[in-house]
Amino acid sequence: MPDLTLPSKMSALRSHLDDVVAIVEARAPYGAVLLSDQSGLQIQVDNREERVTELPRTAGTVITAFDGATLRETAIAGFERSTVEQGARDLVRDATFTDRRSIDPGPERRGDFTTPHNTLSARAKLDRCRDLQQRLTGLDPRIVNVRIDYREITERSAFRNRAADLAQHVERMHLFVIVIVAGPDGTRYDAVLKSAVGNWDALVPTDDELQAVVDHALALLSAERIEPGEYTIITSPGVSGTICHESFGHGVETDMFLKERARAVQYLDRVVASPLVNIYDDPSRAGGFGFYFFDDEGQLAAPTQIVENGLFRRGITDLYSATALNLRRSANGRRQDYTRKAYARMTNTFFAPGATPVEEMFAQVDHGIYLERWLSGMEDPQGWGIQVTCHYGHEIKHGKVTQRMFAPIGITGYVPDVLQTITAVGNDLVLEPGLCGKGHKETVVTSAGGPHLLLKARLG
Amino acid sequence: MLESIIDTLRARTDVQAWSVRHITTHSTQLYTVRSGVEAKRAVTDEQYAINILRHTSTAQGETTCGTSHITVLPGDDLAGAIDRAVMMASLVHNPLHSIPAPSALPDVPLADAELQANPSARLDELYGRLSAAVAKHAHVRMTAAELFGAEETIHLINSRGVDATQVATEVAIEWVLISRSGEGAQARQVESFVEMTRRRAAGLDIEGEVDRRAQYALDLLKAVDPPNHTGAVVLRGAVLANFFGGATLVADRSVFHLLGSGEAKYNNLSTWEIGQSVFRREVTADPLTLWANRQLPYGSYSSCFDDEGLPAQRVALIQDNRLTAFTASQRYADYLSVAPTGSFGNVEVAPGTQPAAALLSEPHVEIAAFSWFNPSPVTGDFACEIRLGYIVDNGQRTPFRGGLLVGNVLDALADVRYSAETGFYGDYFGPTMARFGQLTVADAK
């Protein structure tokens, strides 16, 4: 049995969750319980100060009762057995139940799962952050600060319904290296972000990556604004991933189908992208920042192919929308924390790699832009508009990346139009960590990525 | 448990200063879809947020300090948690700083008594108002709505004698309006999505917002491609608030939040200087005067005291284009030898002298909705997609969608006229309209 390091009260309550489910199902057609504890550590080192501190923690119990039409939930701080059992009784006491619709609890499934535990001490992690910071300080007189920001997020959860008894421990780590430079027009910065699941070594940027951060930060001091227009572009894996995330990530969350917010519902098995395009969401992808063993509704993690050779195949589901729309479940029912509802959410979402070597892709571009670093994106599942903001991009001239830099750069356009212009898909694949909201709230950790892509898009 | 925490902290000789916030939250949540109520949730949360400060020393014998934060839940191993906090603080060596001392706290209104009395009934009432308002518009239908009502009580105690309690409420609402025209291959469907957060239900103009958004949906059905435009651009209401970093459900830090903060100054991220213009070019229209206002009645980011216990202030951050103060926690106030202000709070902008109607001369472009207005807080640069805009010329108001608004927040504000009328949008109080002299809408074709 793996060591899940569940907090003692959570561990004690877990062994009584079948009683809680029984209290709910004595009246309701479906009941479930989720125990969730999210905690974390932050270490920050810069030229002027340091921090070692815990991230704000959330921990509590969600009791779910389906009344035949509505999911009724009580969320209670902590894991006190008597409080949780009373909460379950109160939840179903005054409710009315119908058999209008039923929820399938799924097949029998049991298991305890854990990612590798990070065994380094806080002091050792701090020392490594200091070493990294020292490597960059003083490389150029225009560098006014270098910040190393390390975070580890530990999620421990247990799920129980009448068919499932699951528990997991997932540790995610990410490391931001931010170089801040100053010039006559103010400050500029560049950053590299690395993530890993339980393995510190995967976090450490290479010397080339560190040098590139310094070079790009300095280049930003004299970056130009791009002339708005349509360009041939090559996207880095991070930018590819952001396009993927905002288009056929958010656009295929099936709770959006239920709300009539997703145009994709009309495009099932229809062409939405170049035949070179394959898109997946996969919570089981090892090393992905959105990795887990099961979702917050007890569905075991497995990949979903969303787009197959340019055809939209299926969306990603939460329990309610899958039930209401009679869709096959995928493991995408996620909560920001126990205080929030579960929605259909992405995990690790990416374009699958293709066959084109990246150098060959650049060789195909006579004049274009290499979009290198993404900043943010926003979904528009109904309008299929796309907004992806890139921190910067470089000019490509005669197949070579030049020193000419543009910043920031917005990508806009109509999603299928943009995806159908993809003419080459690189044979590489990188996933980058990020935070994903539903609109401006409901933040969960995800990753997005893919290979380099060659396409046309409107930039400004 | 609060007493146990305080007793434990007082007994620690290796902790020089501490604060504890006992935070309890009760919230009610209602989620609807077209077919009915999707979910109803009741949430209780209780936690103790503990900050400790301990003195450390460098290898050279210099006295320094470290701070750390932990969250303790009822029933947790308290002694173990505090040991962990002390261990983390002991690892770092920062310049010495203090924590806030007791001071008079302003009485800032933060709570909706009706929401506190019966949150579930209040949400049902709001949903009823929303449904009735939508029903008046035959061309739109509401396909989803979410309503949240929450009450949060914070009791803060620190080792210097601060002992204060505040109760605040929050009501958040979002909804989706769908409109459709045409049939078959000619069918066109559009949505208008709204998110609003206020301290009290009375601050939500649901009916007015539904009317506006229903019109937006209708206009989106007729929207043309974006223009190539460089010239006057008008923003109003929540869109203008968003330009200043307000009217957001997440406290995204704007250029003012970031570059006006003592923390950014101390860490060399901000090059702003007290007494100097915040603009990099000459101001050619209305001057900018801006406050970081935590005393705004029912402001989304108002408070009687902040997380450290610093009393709410209305800080004049920028006066006639010149920086007059940095916002600063006690730590950065000590480091920079400036007055502590506490957290930023809400944005307040001084109005202009002209009525809004005088800012609408033609031609101009008005932006009614962005996908997400998210300028870089470091540089102020932006390139943001337009969800709905209007080309206003020759007496015509033509809706368009798509394209990008491109520019820089600070450069844009160096050439802007503000309306004399003011409005409140949750975390923004200021002009209801602004006319920017020169911004670019890029259709990028």
PDB file of C-alpha atoms in Angstrom, chain B residues 158-324:
ATOM      1  CA  ASN B 158      -1.254  40.376  16.687  1.00  0.00           C
ATOM      2  CA  SER B 159       1.584  40.483  19.172  1.00  0.00           C
ATOM      3  CA  ARG B 160       1.635  44.292  19.285  1.00  0.00           C
ATOM      4  CA  GLY B 161      -1.924  44.493  20.541  1.00  0.00           C
ATOM      5  CA  VAL B 162      -4.050  44.754  17.421  1.00  0.00           C
ATOM      6  CA  ASP B 163      -7.365  43.025  18.155  1.00  0.00           C
ATOM      7  CA  ALA B 164     -10.008  43.704  15.523  1.00  0.00           C
ATOM      8  CA  THR B 165     -12.951  42.035  13.850  1.00  0.00           C
ATOM      9  CA  GLN B 166     -14.687  42.745  10.569  1.00  0.00           C
ATOM     10  CA  VAL B 167     -17.613  41.134   8.823  1.00  0.00           C
ATOM     11  CA  ALA B 168     -18.007  41.438   5.071  1.00  0.00           C
ATOM     12  CA  THR B 169     -20.386  39.995   2.527  1.00  0.00           C
ATOM     13  CA  GLU B 170     -20.025  39.332  -1.155  1.00  0.00           C
ATOM     14  CA  VAL B 171     -22.546  38.568  -3.814  1.00  0.00           C
ATOM     15  CA  ALA B 172     -21.345  37.364  -7.208  1.00  0.00           C
ATOM     16  CA  ILE B 173     -23.520  36.645 -10.191  1.00  0.00           C
ATOM     17  CA  GLU B 174     -22.882  35.544 -13.747  1.00  0.00           C
ATOM     18  CA  TRP B 175     -25.196  34.625 -16.549  1.00  0.00           C
ATOM     19  CA  VAL B 176     -25.223  33.703 -20.235  1.00  0.00           C
ATOM     20  CA  LEU B 177     -27.606  35.195 -22.786  1.00  0.00           C
ATOM     21  CA  ILE B 178     -27.923  33.462 -26.130  1.00  0.00           C
ATOM     22  CA  SER B 179     -29.476  34.990 -29.212  1.00  0.00           C
ATOM     23  CA  ARG B 180     -30.014  33.351 -32.568  1.00  0.00           C
ATOM     24  CA  SER B 181     -30.987  34.433 -36.057  1.00  0.00           C
ATOM     25  CA  GLY B 182     -31.542  32.641 -39.341  1.00  0.00           C
ATOM     26  CA  GLU B 183     -32.114  28.972 -40.038  1.00  0.00           C
ATOM     27  CA  GLY B 184     -30.043  26.061 -41.315  1.00  0.00           C
ATOM     28  CA  ALA B 185     -26.735  27.006 -42.858  1.00  0.00           C
ATOM     29  CA  GLN B 186     -27.581  30.681 -42.382  1.00  0.00           C
ATOM     30  CA  ALA B 187     -28.157  30.290 -38.649  1.00  0.00           C
ATOM     31  CA  ARG B 188     -26.061  32.501 -36.434  1.00  0.00           C
ATOM     32  CA  GLN B 189     -25.893  32.187 -32.669  1.00  0.00           C
ATOM     33  CA  VAL B 190     -24.152  34.591 -30.291  1.00  0.00           C
ATOM     34  CA  GLU B 191     -23.724  34.900 -26.556  1.00  0.00           C
ATOM     35  CA  SER B 192     -23.332  37.685 -24.073  1.00  0.00           C
ATOM     36  CA  PHE B 193     -21.646  36.572 -20.855  1.00  0.00           C
ATOM     37  CA  VAL B 194     -21.766  38.729 -17.711  1.00  0.00           C
ATOM     38  CA  GLU B 195     -19.833  38.508 -14.433  1.00  0.00           C
ATOM     39  CA  MET B 196     -20.473  40.931 -11.562  1.00  0.00           C
ATOM     40  CA  THR B 197     -19.301  41.008  -7.954  1.00  0.00           C
ATOM     41  CA  ARG B 198     -20.476  43.384  -5.245  1.00  0.00           C
ATOM     42  CA  ARG B 199     -20.482  43.538  -1.483  1.00  0.00           C
ATOM     43  CA  ARG B 200     -24.285  43.793  -1.393  1.00  0.00           C
ATOM     44  CA  ALA B 201     -27.184  42.829  -3.589  1.00  0.00           C
ATOM     45  CA  ALA B 202     -28.338  46.439  -3.813  1.00  0.00           C
ATOM     46  CA  GLY B 203     -25.145  47.194  -5.733  1.00  0.00           C
ATOM     47  CA  LEU B 204     -26.176  44.901  -8.584  1.00  0.00           C
ATOM     48  CA  ASP B 205     -28.073  46.675 -11.339  1.00  0.00           C
ATOM     49  CA  ILE B 206     -29.352  43.403 -12.753  1.00  0.00           C
ATOM     50  CA  GLU B 207     -32.146  44.866 -14.824  1.00  0.00           C
ATOM     51  CA  GLY B 208     -29.933  47.556 -16.363  1.00  0.00           C
ATOM     52  CA  GLU B 209     -27.186  45.067 -17.157  1.00  0.00           C
ATOM     53  CA  VAL B 210     -29.627  42.601 -18.722  1.00  0.00           C
ATOM     54  CA  ASP B 211     -30.994  45.395 -20.937  1.00  0.00           C
ATOM     55  CA  ARG B 212     -27.473  46.331 -22.030  1.00  0.00           C
ATOM     56  CA  ARG B 213     -26.411  42.750 -22.647  1.00  0.00           C
ATOM     57  CA  ALA B 214     -29.581  41.874 -24.531  1.00  0.00           C
ATOM     58  CA  GLN B 215     -28.828  44.775 -26.833  1.00  0.00           C
ATOM     59  CA  TYR B 216     -25.230  43.547 -27.187  1.00  0.00           C
ATOM     60  CA  ALA B 217     -26.503  40.117 -28.212  1.00  0.00           C
ATOM     61  CA  LEU B 218     -28.753  41.679 -30.818  1.00  0.00           C
ATOM     62  CA  ASP B 219     -25.887  43.814 -32.084  1.00  0.00           C
ATOM     63  CA  LEU B 220     -23.528  40.830 -32.249  1.00  0.00           C
ATOM     64  CA  LEU B 221     -25.915  39.153 -34.675  1.00  0.00           C
ATOM     65  CA  LYS B 222     -25.455  42.130 -36.995  1.00  0.00           C
ATOM     66  CA  ALA B 223     -21.761  42.659 -36.310  1.00  0.00           C
ATOM     67  CA  VAL B 224     -19.437  43.348 -39.212  1.00  0.00           C
ATOM     68  CA  ASP B 225     -15.700  42.769 -39.463  1.00  0.00           C
ATOM     69  CA  PRO B 226     -13.500  45.088 -37.420  1.00  0.00           C
ATOM     70  CA  PRO B 227     -12.243  48.321 -38.949  1.00  0.00           C
ATOM     71  CA  ASN B 228      -8.672  49.468 -39.312  1.00  0.00           C
ATOM     72  CA  HIS B 229      -8.838  52.501 -37.068  1.00  0.00           C
ATOM     73  CA  THR B 230      -6.363  54.820 -35.462  1.00  0.00           C
ATOM     74  CA  GLY B 231      -8.018  57.650 -33.642  1.00  0.00           C
ATOM     75  CA  ALA B 232     -10.541  58.322 -30.919  1.00  0.00           C
ATOM     76  CA  VAL B 233     -11.709  55.358 -28.853  1.00  0.00           C
ATOM     77  CA  VAL B 234     -14.420  55.568 -26.201  1.00  0.00           C
ATOM     78  CA  LEU B 235     -14.701  53.260 -23.194  1.00  0.00           C
ATOM     79  CA  ARG B 236     -17.459  53.425 -20.637  1.00  0.00           C
ATOM     80  CA  GLY B 237     -18.794  51.731 -17.522  1.00  0.00           C
ATOM     81  CA  ALA B 238     -17.277  48.459 -16.422  1.00  0.00           C
ATOM     82  CA  VAL B 239     -15.062  48.363 -19.530  1.00  0.00           C
ATOM     83  CA  LEU B 240     -13.430  51.631 -18.477  1.00  0.00           C
ATOM     84  CA  ALA B 241     -13.130  50.335 -14.916  1.00  0.00           C
ATOM     85  CA  ASN B 242     -11.380  47.282 -16.336  1.00  0.00           C
ATOM     86  CA  PHE B 243      -8.921  49.550 -18.155  1.00  0.00           C
ATOM     87  CA  PHE B 244      -7.803  50.853 -14.753  1.00  0.00           C
ATOM     88  CA  GLY B 245      -7.544  47.365 -13.299  1.00  0.00           C
ATOM     89  CA  GLY B 246     -10.938  47.414 -11.677  1.00  0.00           C
ATOM     90  CA  ALA B 247     -14.223  45.610 -12.330  1.00  0.00           C
ATOM     91  CA  THR B 248     -12.455  42.270 -12.344  1.00  0.00           C
ATOM     92  CA  LEU B 249     -13.490  39.198 -10.414  1.00  0.00           C
ATOM     93  CA  VAL B 250      -9.868  38.378  -9.821  1.00  0.00           C
ATOM     94  CA  ALA B 251      -7.636  41.047  -8.303  1.00  0.00           C
ATOM     95  CA  ASP B 252      -5.399  41.106 -11.335  1.00  0.00           C
ATOM     96  CA  ARG B 253      -2.723  43.619 -10.679  1.00  0.00           C
ATOM     97  CA  SER B 254      -2.824  46.557 -13.036  1.00  0.00           C
ATOM     98  CA  VAL B 255       0.057  48.806 -13.918  1.00  0.00           C
ATOM     99  CA  PHE B 256      -1.032  51.081 -11.033  1.00  0.00           C
ATOM    100  CA  HIS B 257      -1.248  48.250  -8.535  1.00  0.00           C
ATOM    101  CA  LEU B 258       2.190  46.987  -9.507  1.00  0.00           C
ATOM    102  CA  LEU B 259       4.303  50.050 -10.295  1.00  0.00           C
ATOM    103  CA  GLY B 260       2.674  52.015  -7.454  1.00  0.00           C
ATOM    104  CA  SER B 261       3.568  49.427  -4.843  1.00  0.00           C
ATOM    105  CA  GLY B 262       6.385  49.723  -2.352  1.00  0.00           C
ATOM    106  CA  GLU B 263       7.219  46.076  -2.888  1.00  0.00           C
ATOM    107  CA  ALA B 264       7.859  46.653  -6.616  1.00  0.00           C
ATOM    108  CA  LYS B 265       9.906  49.755  -5.799  1.00  0.00           C
ATOM    109  CA  TYR B 266      12.007  47.901  -3.253  1.00  0.00           C
ATOM    110  CA  ASN B 267      12.597  45.057  -5.701  1.00  0.00           C
ATOM    111  CA  ASN B 268      13.582  47.405  -8.552  1.00  0.00           C
ATOM    112  CA  LEU B 269      10.610  46.446 -10.677  1.00  0.00           C
ATOM    113  CA  SER B 270       9.140  49.942 -10.512  1.00  0.00           C
ATOM    114  CA  THR B 271      11.085  52.939 -11.746  1.00  0.00           C
ATOM    115  CA  TRP B 272       8.403  55.373 -10.586  1.00  0.00           C
ATOM    116  CA  GLU B 273       9.629  58.128  -8.270  1.00  0.00           C
ATOM    117  CA  ILE B 274       7.676  60.236  -5.813  1.00  0.00           C
ATOM    118  CA  GLY B 275       7.091  63.691  -7.283  1.00  0.00           C
ATOM    119  CA  GLN B 276       7.764  62.560 -10.856  1.00  0.00           C
ATOM    120  CA  SER B 277       5.253  62.080 -13.650  1.00  0.00           C
ATOM    121  CA  VAL B 278       4.168  58.472 -14.118  1.00  0.00           C
ATOM    122  CA  PHE B 279       3.934  59.101 -17.850  1.00  0.00           C
ATOM    123  CA  ARG B 280       6.765  58.751 -20.330  1.00  0.00           C
ATOM    124  CA  ARG B 281       5.282  61.411 -22.630  1.00  0.00           C
ATOM    125  CA  GLU B 282       3.690  64.806 -22.223  1.00  0.00           C
ATOM    126  CA  VAL B 283       0.091  64.775 -21.031  1.00  0.00           C
ATOM    127  CA  THR B 284      -2.009  66.497 -23.660  1.00  0.00           C
ATOM    128  CA  ALA B 285      -5.521  66.184 -22.238  1.00  0.00           C
ATOM    129  CA  ASP B 286      -7.023  65.654 -18.759  1.00  0.00           C
ATOM    130  CA  PRO B 287      -4.573  65.099 -15.902  1.00  0.00           C
ATOM    131  CA  LEU B 288      -4.666  61.835 -13.985  1.00  0.00           C
ATOM    132  CA  THR B 289      -5.455  61.812 -10.283  1.00  0.00           C
ATOM    133  CA  LEU B 290      -5.890  58.349  -8.808  1.00  0.00           C
ATOM    134  CA  TRP B 291      -6.426  56.925  -5.339  1.00  0.00           C
ATOM    135  CA  ALA B 292      -5.867  53.465  -3.936  1.00  0.00           C
ATOM    136  CA  ASN B 293      -9.024  53.479  -1.881  1.00  0.00           C
ATOM    137  CA  ARG B 294      -9.783  50.817   0.701  1.00  0.00           C
ATOM    138  CA  GLN B 295     -12.424  53.007   2.377  1.00  0.00           C
ATOM    139  CA  LEU B 296     -14.848  52.990  -0.545  1.00  0.00           C
ATOM    140  CA  PRO B 297     -18.242  52.019   0.936  1.00  0.00           C
ATOM    141  CA  TYR B 298     -19.102  48.479  -0.136  1.00  0.00           C
ATOM    142  CA  GLY B 299     -16.065  48.364  -2.406  1.00  0.00           C
ATOM    143  CA  SER B 300     -15.109  44.833  -3.430  1.00  0.00           C
ATOM    144  CA  TYR B 301     -11.585  45.347  -2.063  1.00  0.00           C
ATOM    145  CA  SER B 302     -12.560  47.604   0.835  1.00  0.00           C
ATOM    146  CA  SER B 303     -11.865  46.550   4.395  1.00  0.00           C
ATOM    147  CA  CYS B 304     -11.625  48.069   7.860  1.00  0.00           C
ATOM    148  CA  PHE B 305      -8.175  46.482   8.159  1.00  0.00           C
ATOM    149  CA  ASP B 306      -6.064  44.432   5.778  1.00  0.00           C
ATOM    150  CA  ASP B 307      -4.415  41.030   6.266  1.00  0.00           C
ATOM    151  CA  GLU B 308      -1.701  42.616   8.420  1.00  0.00           C
ATOM    152  CA  GLY B 309      -4.085  44.731  10.472  1.00  0.00           C
ATOM    153  CA  LEU B 310      -3.326  48.079   8.834  1.00  0.00           C
ATOM    154  CA  PRO B 311      -6.373  50.359   8.852  1.00  0.00           C
ATOM    155  CA  ALA B 312      -8.121  51.232   5.608  1.00  0.00           C
ATOM    156  CA  GLN B 313      -6.946  54.400   3.906  1.00  0.00           C
ATOM    157  CA  ARG B 314      -7.751  56.424   0.837  1.00  0.00           C
ATOM    158  CA  VAL B 315      -4.241  56.877  -0.512  1.00  0.00           C
ATOM    159  CA  ALA B 316      -3.608  59.613  -3.067  1.00  0.00           C
ATOM    160  CA  LEU B 317      -1.325  57.600  -5.331  1.00  0.00           C
ATOM    161  CA  ILE B 318      -1.141  59.951  -8.318  1.00  0.00           C
ATOM    162  CA  GLN B 319      -1.990  63.642  -8.178  1.00  0.00           C
ATOM    163  CA  ASP B 320      -2.078  65.591 -11.457  1.00  0.00           C
ATOM    164  CA  ASN B 321       0.046  62.935 -13.173  1.00  0.00           C
ATOM    165  CA  ARG B 322       2.726  62.843 -10.462  1.00  0.00           C
ATOM    166  CA  LEU B 323       3.300  59.963  -8.092  1.00  0.00           C
ATOM    167  CA  THR B 324       2.568  61.103  -4.558  1.00  0.00           C
TER     168      THR B 324
END
